[in-house]
CSV table of N, CA and C in Angstrom, one decimal:
chain,number,residue,atom,x,y,z
A,1,UNK,N,0.1,-36.1,27.3
A,1,UNK,CA,-1.2,-36.5,27.8
A,1,UNK,C,-1.4,-36.1,29.3
A,2,UNK,N,-0.3,-36.2,30.1
A,2,UNK,CA,-0.5,-35.8,31.5
A,2,UNK,C,-0.8,-34.4,31.6
A,3,UNK,N,-0.1,-33.5,30.8
A,3,UNK,CA,-0.4,-32.1,30.8
A,3,UNK,C,-1.8,-31.8,30.4
A,4,UNK,N,-2.3,-32.5,29.4
A,4,UNK,CA,-3.7,-32.3,29.0
A,4,UNK,C,-4.7,-32.6,30.1
A,5,UNK,N,-4.4,-33.6,30.8
A,5,UNK,CA,-5.3,-34.0,32.0
A,5,UNK,C,-5.2,-32.9,33.1
A,6,UNK,N,-4.0,-32.4,33.3
A,6,UNK,CA,-3.8,-31.4,34.3
A,6,UNK,C,-4.6,-30.1,33.9
A,7,UNK,N,-4.5,-29.7,32.7
A,7,UNK,CA,-5.1,-28.5,32.2
A,7,UNK,C,-6.6,-28.5,32.5
A,8,UNK,N,-7.2,-29.7,32.4
A,8,UNK,CA,-8.7,-29.8,32.7
A,8,UNK,C,-9.0,-29.5,34.1
A,9,UNK,N,-8.0,-29.6,35.0
A,9,UNK,CA,-8.2,-29.3,36.4
A,9,UNK,C,-7.8,-27.9,36.9
A,10,UNK,N,-7.4,-27.1,35.9
A,10,UNK,CA,-6.9,-25.7,36.2
A,10,UNK,C,-8.0,-24.7,35.9
A,11,UNK,N,-8.2,-23.8,36.8
A,11,UNK,CA,-9.2,-22.7,36.7
A,11,UNK,C,-8.4,-21.4,36.6
A,12,UNK,N,-8.6,-20.7,35.5
A,12,UNK,CA,-7.9,-19.4,35.3
A,12,UNK,C,-8.9,-18.3,35.6
A,13,UNK,N,-8.5,-17.3,36.3
A,13,UNK,CA,-9.3,-16.1,36.6
A,13,UNK,C,-8.5,-14.8,36.6
A,14,UNK,N,-9.1,-13.7,36.3
A,14,UNK,CA,-8.5,-12.4,36.4
A,14,UNK,C,-8.7,-12.0,37.9
A,15,UNK,N,-7.6,-11.8,38.6
A,15,UNK,CA,-7.7,-11.4,40.0
A,15,UNK,C,-7.6,-9.9,40.2
A,16,UNK,N,-8.5,-9.3,40.9
A,16,UNK,CA,-8.5,-7.8,41.1
A,16,UNK,C,-7.2,-7.4,41.7
A,17,UNK,N,-6.6,-8.1,42.6
A,17,UNK,CA,-5.3,-7.7,43.2
A,17,UNK,C,-4.2,-7.7,42.2
A,18,UNK,N,-4.2,-8.7,41.3
A,18,UNK,CA,-3.2,-8.7,40.3
A,18,UNK,C,-3.4,-7.6,39.3
A,19,UNK,N,-4.6,-7.3,38.9
A,19,UNK,CA,-5.0,-6.2,38.0
A,19,UNK,C,-4.5,-4.9,38.6
A,20,UNK,N,-4.8,-4.7,39.9
A,20,UNK,CA,-4.5,-3.5,40.6
A,20,UNK,C,-3.0,-3.2,40.6
A,21,UNK,N,-2.2,-4.3,40.6
A,21,UNK,CA,-0.7,-4.1,40.6
A,21,UNK,C,-0.2,-3.4,39.4
A,22,UNK,N,-0.9,-3.5,38.3
A,22,UNK,CA,-0.5,-2.8,37.1
A,22,UNK,C,0.2,-3.7,36.1
A,23,UNK,N,0.1,-3.3,34.8
A,23,UNK,CA,0.7,-4.2,33.8
A,23,UNK,C,2.2,-4.2,33.8
A,24,UNK,N,2.8,-3.2,34.5
A,24,UNK,CA,4.3,-3.2,34.5
A,24,UNK,C,4.8,-4.4,35.4
A,25,UNK,N,4.0,-5.0,36.2
A,25,UNK,CA,4.5,-6.0,37.1
A,25,UNK,C,4.1,-7.4,36.6
A,26,UNK,N,3.1,-7.6,35.8
A,26,UNK,CA,2.7,-8.9,35.4
A,26,UNK,C,2.4,-9.9,36.6
A,27,UNK,N,1.7,-9.4,37.6
A,27,UNK,CA,1.5,-10.1,38.8
A,27,UNK,C,0.7,-11.4,38.5
A,28,UNK,N,1.2,-12.5,39.1
A,28,UNK,CA,0.5,-13.8,39.1
A,28,UNK,C,0.2,-14.3,40.5
A,29,UNK,N,-1.0,-14.6,40.8
A,29,UNK,CA,-1.3,-15.2,42.1
A,29,UNK,C,-1.7,-16.7,41.8
A,30,UNK,N,-1.2,-17.6,42.6
A,30,UNK,CA,-1.5,-19.0,42.4
A,30,UNK,C,-1.9,-19.6,43.7
A,31,UNK,N,-3.0,-20.4,43.6
A,31,UNK,CA,-3.5,-21.2,44.7
A,31,UNK,C,-3.7,-22.6,44.2
A,32,UNK,N,-3.1,-23.6,44.9
A,32,UNK,CA,-3.2,-25.0,44.6
A,32,UNK,C,-4.0,-25.7,45.7
A,33,UNK,N,-5.1,-26.3,45.3
A,33,UNK,CA,-5.9,-27.0,46.3
A,33,UNK,C,-5.5,-28.5,46.2
A,34,UNK,N,-5.0,-29.1,47.2
A,34,UNK,CA,-4.6,-30.5,47.3
A,34,UNK,C,-5.7,-31.4,47.6
A,35,UNK,N,-5.6,-32.6,47.3
A,35,UNK,CA,-6.7,-33.6,47.6
A,35,UNK,C,-6.9,-33.8,49.1
A,36,UNK,N,-5.9,-33.5,49.9
A,36,UNK,CA,-6.0,-33.7,51.3
A,36,UNK,C,-6.6,-32.4,52.0
A,37,UNK,N,-7.0,-31.4,51.2
A,37,UNK,CA,-7.7,-30.3,51.8
A,37,UNK,C,-6.7,-29.1,52.0
A,38,UNK,N,-5.4,-29.3,51.9
A,38,UNK,CA,-4.5,-28.2,52.1
A,38,UNK,C,-4.4,-27.3,50.9
A,39,UNK,N,-4.0,-26.1,51.1
A,39,UNK,CA,-3.9,-25.1,50.0
A,39,UNK,C,-2.4,-24.6,50.0
A,40,UNK,N,-1.9,-24.5,48.9
A,40,UNK,CA,-0.5,-23.8,48.7
A,40,UNK,C,-0.8,-22.6,47.9
A,41,UNK,N,-0.3,-21.5,48.4
A,41,UNK,CA,-0.4,-20.2,47.7
A,41,UNK,C,0.9,-19.5,47.4
A,42,UNK,N,0.9,-18.8,46.3
A,42,UNK,CA,2.2,-18.1,45.9
A,42,UNK,C,1.8,-16.9,45.1
A,43,UNK,N,2.8,-16.1,45.0
A,43,UNK,CA,2.7,-14.8,44.2
A,43,UNK,C,4.0,-14.5,43.5
A,44,UNK,N,3.9,-14.0,42.3
A,44,UNK,CA,5.1,-13.6,41.6
A,44,UNK,C,4.7,-12.3,40.8
A,45,UNK,N,5.5,-11.2,41.1
A,45,UNK,CA,5.2,-10.0,40.4
A,45,UNK,C,5.9,-10.0,39.0
A,46,UNK,N,7.0,-10.8,38.9
A,46,UNK,CA,7.7,-10.8,37.6
A,46,UNK,C,8.0,-12.3,37.3
A,47,UNK,N,7.2,-12.9,36.4
A,47,UNK,CA,7.3,-14.3,36.0
A,47,UNK,C,8.6,-14.5,35.3
A,48,UNK,N,9.1,-15.7,35.4
A,48,UNK,CA,10.3,-16.1,34.7
A,48,UNK,C,10.1,-15.9,33.2
A,49,UNK,N,11.0,-15.3,32.6
A,49,UNK,CA,11.0,-15.0,31.2
A,49,UNK,C,10.5,-13.6,30.9
A,50,UNK,N,10.1,-12.8,31.9
A,50,UNK,CA,9.7,-11.5,31.7
A,50,UNK,C,10.9,-10.6,31.7
A,51,UNK,N,10.8,-9.3,31.2
A,51,UNK,CA,12.0,-8.5,31.1
A,51,UNK,C,12.7,-8.3,32.5
A,52,UNK,N,11.9,-8.3,33.5
A,52,UNK,CA,12.5,-8.1,34.9
A,52,UNK,C,13.1,-9.4,35.4
A,53,UNK,N,12.8,-10.5,34.9
A,53,UNK,CA,13.3,-11.8,35.3
A,53,UNK,C,13.6,-12.7,34.1
A,54,UNK,N,14.5,-12.3,33.3
A,54,UNK,CA,14.7,-13.0,32.0
A,54,UNK,C,15.3,-14.3,32.1
A,55,UNK,N,15.0,-15.2,31.1
A,55,UNK,CA,15.7,-16.5,31.0
A,55,UNK,C,17.1,-16.3,30.6
A,56,UNK,N,18.0,-17.2,31.1
A,56,UNK,CA,19.4,-17.2,30.6
A,56,UNK,C,19.4,-17.9,29.2
A,57,UNK,N,20.5,-17.7,28.5
A,57,UNK,CA,20.6,-18.4,27.2
A,57,UNK,C,20.3,-19.9,27.3
A,58,UNK,N,20.9,-20.5,28.4
A,58,UNK,CA,20.8,-21.9,28.6
A,58,UNK,C,19.4,-22.3,28.9
A,59,UNK,N,18.6,-21.5,29.6
A,59,UNK,CA,17.2,-21.8,29.8
A,59,UNK,C,16.4,-21.7,28.6
A,60,UNK,N,16.7,-20.7,27.7
A,60,UNK,CA,16.0,-20.6,26.4
A,60,UNK,C,16.3,-21.8,25.6
A,61,UNK,N,17.6,-22.2,25.5
A,61,UNK,CA,18.0,-23.4,24.7
A,61,UNK,C,17.3,-24.6,25.2
A,62,UNK,N,17.2,-24.8,26.6
A,62,UNK,CA,16.5,-25.9,27.1
A,62,UNK,C,15.1,-26.0,26.7
A,63,UNK,N,14.4,-24.8,26.8
A,63,UNK,CA,13.0,-24.7,26.4
A,63,UNK,C,12.8,-25.0,24.9
A,64,UNK,N,13.7,-24.5,24.1
A,64,UNK,CA,13.7,-24.8,22.6
A,64,UNK,C,13.8,-26.3,22.4
A,65,UNK,N,14.8,-26.9,23.1
A,65,UNK,CA,15.0,-28.4,23.0
A,65,UNK,C,13.7,-29.1,23.3
A,66,UNK,N,13.0,-28.7,24.4
A,66,UNK,CA,11.7,-29.3,24.7
A,66,UNK,C,10.7,-29.2,23.6
A,67,UNK,N,10.6,-28.0,23.1
A,67,UNK,CA,9.6,-27.8,22.0
A,67,UNK,C,10.0,-28.6,20.7
A,68,UNK,N,11.3,-28.6,20.4
A,68,UNK,CA,11.8,-29.4,19.3
A,68,UNK,C,11.5,-30.9,19.5
A,69,UNK,N,11.7,-31.4,20.7
A,69,UNK,CA,11.4,-32.8,21.0
A,69,UNK,C,9.9,-33.1,20.8
A,70,UNK,N,9.0,-32.1,21.3
A,70,UNK,CA,7.6,-32.3,21.2
A,70,UNK,C,7.2,-32.3,19.7
A,71,UNK,N,7.9,-31.5,18.9
A,71,UNK,CA,7.6,-31.5,17.4
A,71,UNK,C,8.3,-32.7,16.7
A,72,UNK,N,8.9,-33.5,17.4
A,72,UNK,CA,9.6,-34.7,16.9
A,72,UNK,C,10.7,-34.4,15.9
A,73,UNK,N,11.4,-33.2,16.2
A,73,UNK,CA,12.6,-32.9,15.4
A,73,UNK,C,13.8,-33.8,16.0
A,74,UNK,N,14.7,-34.1,15.1
A,74,UNK,CA,15.8,-34.9,15.6
A,74,UNK,C,16.7,-34.0,16.5
A,75,UNK,N,17.3,-34.6,17.5
A,75,UNK,CA,18.1,-33.9,18.5
A,75,UNK,C,19.2,-33.1,17.8
A,76,UNK,N,19.8,-33.8,16.8
A,76,UNK,CA,20.9,-33.1,16.0
A,76,UNK,C,20.5,-31.8,15.4
A,77,UNK,N,19.3,-31.8,14.9
A,77,UNK,CA,18.7,-30.6,14.2
A,77,UNK,C,18.6,-29.5,15.3
A,78,UNK,N,18.0,-29.8,16.4
A,78,UNK,CA,17.8,-28.8,17.5
A,78,UNK,C,19.1,-28.3,18.0
A,79,UNK,N,20.1,-29.2,18.2
A,79,UNK,CA,21.4,-28.9,18.6
A,79,UNK,C,22.1,-27.9,17.7
A,80,UNK,N,21.9,-28.2,16.4
A,80,UNK,CA,22.5,-27.3,15.4
A,80,UNK,C,21.9,-25.9,15.4
A,81,UNK,N,20.6,-25.8,15.5
A,81,UNK,CA,19.9,-24.5,15.6
A,81,UNK,C,20.4,-23.8,16.8
A,82,UNK,N,20.4,-24.4,18.0
A,82,UNK,CA,20.9,-23.7,19.2
A,82,UNK,C,22.3,-23.2,19.0
A,83,UNK,N,23.1,-24.0,18.4
A,83,UNK,CA,24.5,-23.6,18.2
A,83,UNK,C,24.6,-22.4,17.3
A,84,UNK,N,23.8,-22.4,16.2
A,84,UNK,CA,23.8,-21.3,15.3
A,84,UNK,C,23.3,-20.0,16.0
A,85,UNK,N,22.3,-20.1,16.8
A,85,UNK,CA,21.8,-19.0,17.5
A,85,UNK,C,22.8,-18.4,18.4
A,86,UNK,N,23.5,-19.3,19.1
A,86,UNK,CA,24.6,-18.8,20.0
A,86,UNK,C,25.7,-18.0,19.3
A,87,UNK,N,25.9,-18.3,18.0
A,87,UNK,CA,26.9,-17.6,17.2
A,87,UNK,C,26.3,-16.7,16.2
A,88,UNK,N,25.1,-16.3,16.4
A,88,UNK,CA,24.4,-15.5,15.4
A,88,UNK,C,25.1,-14.3,14.9
A,89,UNK,N,25.8,-13.6,15.8
A,89,UNK,CA,26.5,-12.4,15.5
A,89,UNK,C,27.6,-12.6,14.5
A,90,UNK,N,28.2,-13.8,14.5
A,90,UNK,CA,29.3,-14.1,13.6
A,90,UNK,C,28.9,-14.8,12.3
A,91,UNK,N,27.6,-15.1,12.2
A,91,UNK,CA,27.2,-15.8,10.9
A,91,UNK,C,27.2,-14.8,9.8
A,92,UNK,N,27.7,-15.3,8.6
A,92,UNK,CA,27.7,-14.4,7.4
A,92,UNK,C,26.3,-14.1,6.9
A,93,UNK,N,25.4,-15.1,7.0
A,93,UNK,CA,24.0,-14.9,6.6
A,93,UNK,C,23.2,-15.8,7.4
A,94,UNK,N,21.9,-15.7,7.3
A,94,UNK,CA,21.0,-16.4,8.1
A,94,UNK,C,20.2,-17.5,7.3
A,95,UNK,N,20.7,-17.8,6.1
A,95,UNK,CA,20.0,-18.7,5.2
A,95,UNK,C,19.9,-20.1,5.9
A,96,UNK,N,21.0,-20.6,6.4
A,96,UNK,CA,21.1,-21.9,6.9
A,96,UNK,C,20.2,-22.0,8.2
A,97,UNK,N,20.2,-21.0,9.0
A,97,UNK,CA,19.4,-20.9,10.2
A,97,UNK,C,17.9,-20.9,9.9
A,98,UNK,N,17.5,-20.0,9.0
A,98,UNK,CA,16.1,-19.9,8.7
A,98,UNK,C,15.6,-21.2,8.0
A,99,UNK,N,16.4,-21.8,7.1
A,99,UNK,CA,16.0,-23.0,6.5
A,99,UNK,C,15.9,-24.2,7.5
A,100,UNK,N,16.8,-24.2,8.5
A,100,UNK,CA,16.7,-25.2,9.5
A,100,UNK,C,15.4,-25.0,10.3
A,101,UNK,N,15.0,-23.8,10.6
A,101,UNK,CA,13.8,-23.6,11.4
A,101,UNK,C,12.5,-23.8,10.6
A,102,UNK,N,12.6,-23.7,9.3
A,102,UNK,CA,11.4,-23.9,8.5
A,102,UNK,C,11.1,-25.3,8.0
A,103,UNK,N,12.0,-26.2,8.2
A,103,UNK,CA,11.7,-27.5,7.7
A,103,UNK,C,12.4,-28.6,8.3
């Protein structure tokens, strides 16, 4: 609910400076207007999770856990999936993993 309220206060625009930087950079410019009149500005040419600034396995697992919690999956199910993905190279087949993900 808090996120939904925040989304209503966010304005997204295509910025000419970000566009000019090129698609290889994925430039993001951010300006936050505070209630007290102050502005906070930032820039990132390579957002977290991009090929140039990838997530670690732990960060991906944490994000997955958050999504699983939002979907009301049991923590044990999410833990099991994360564990299987960590060992995916040594799994004999993917049936258990895919069935865990689909239901």
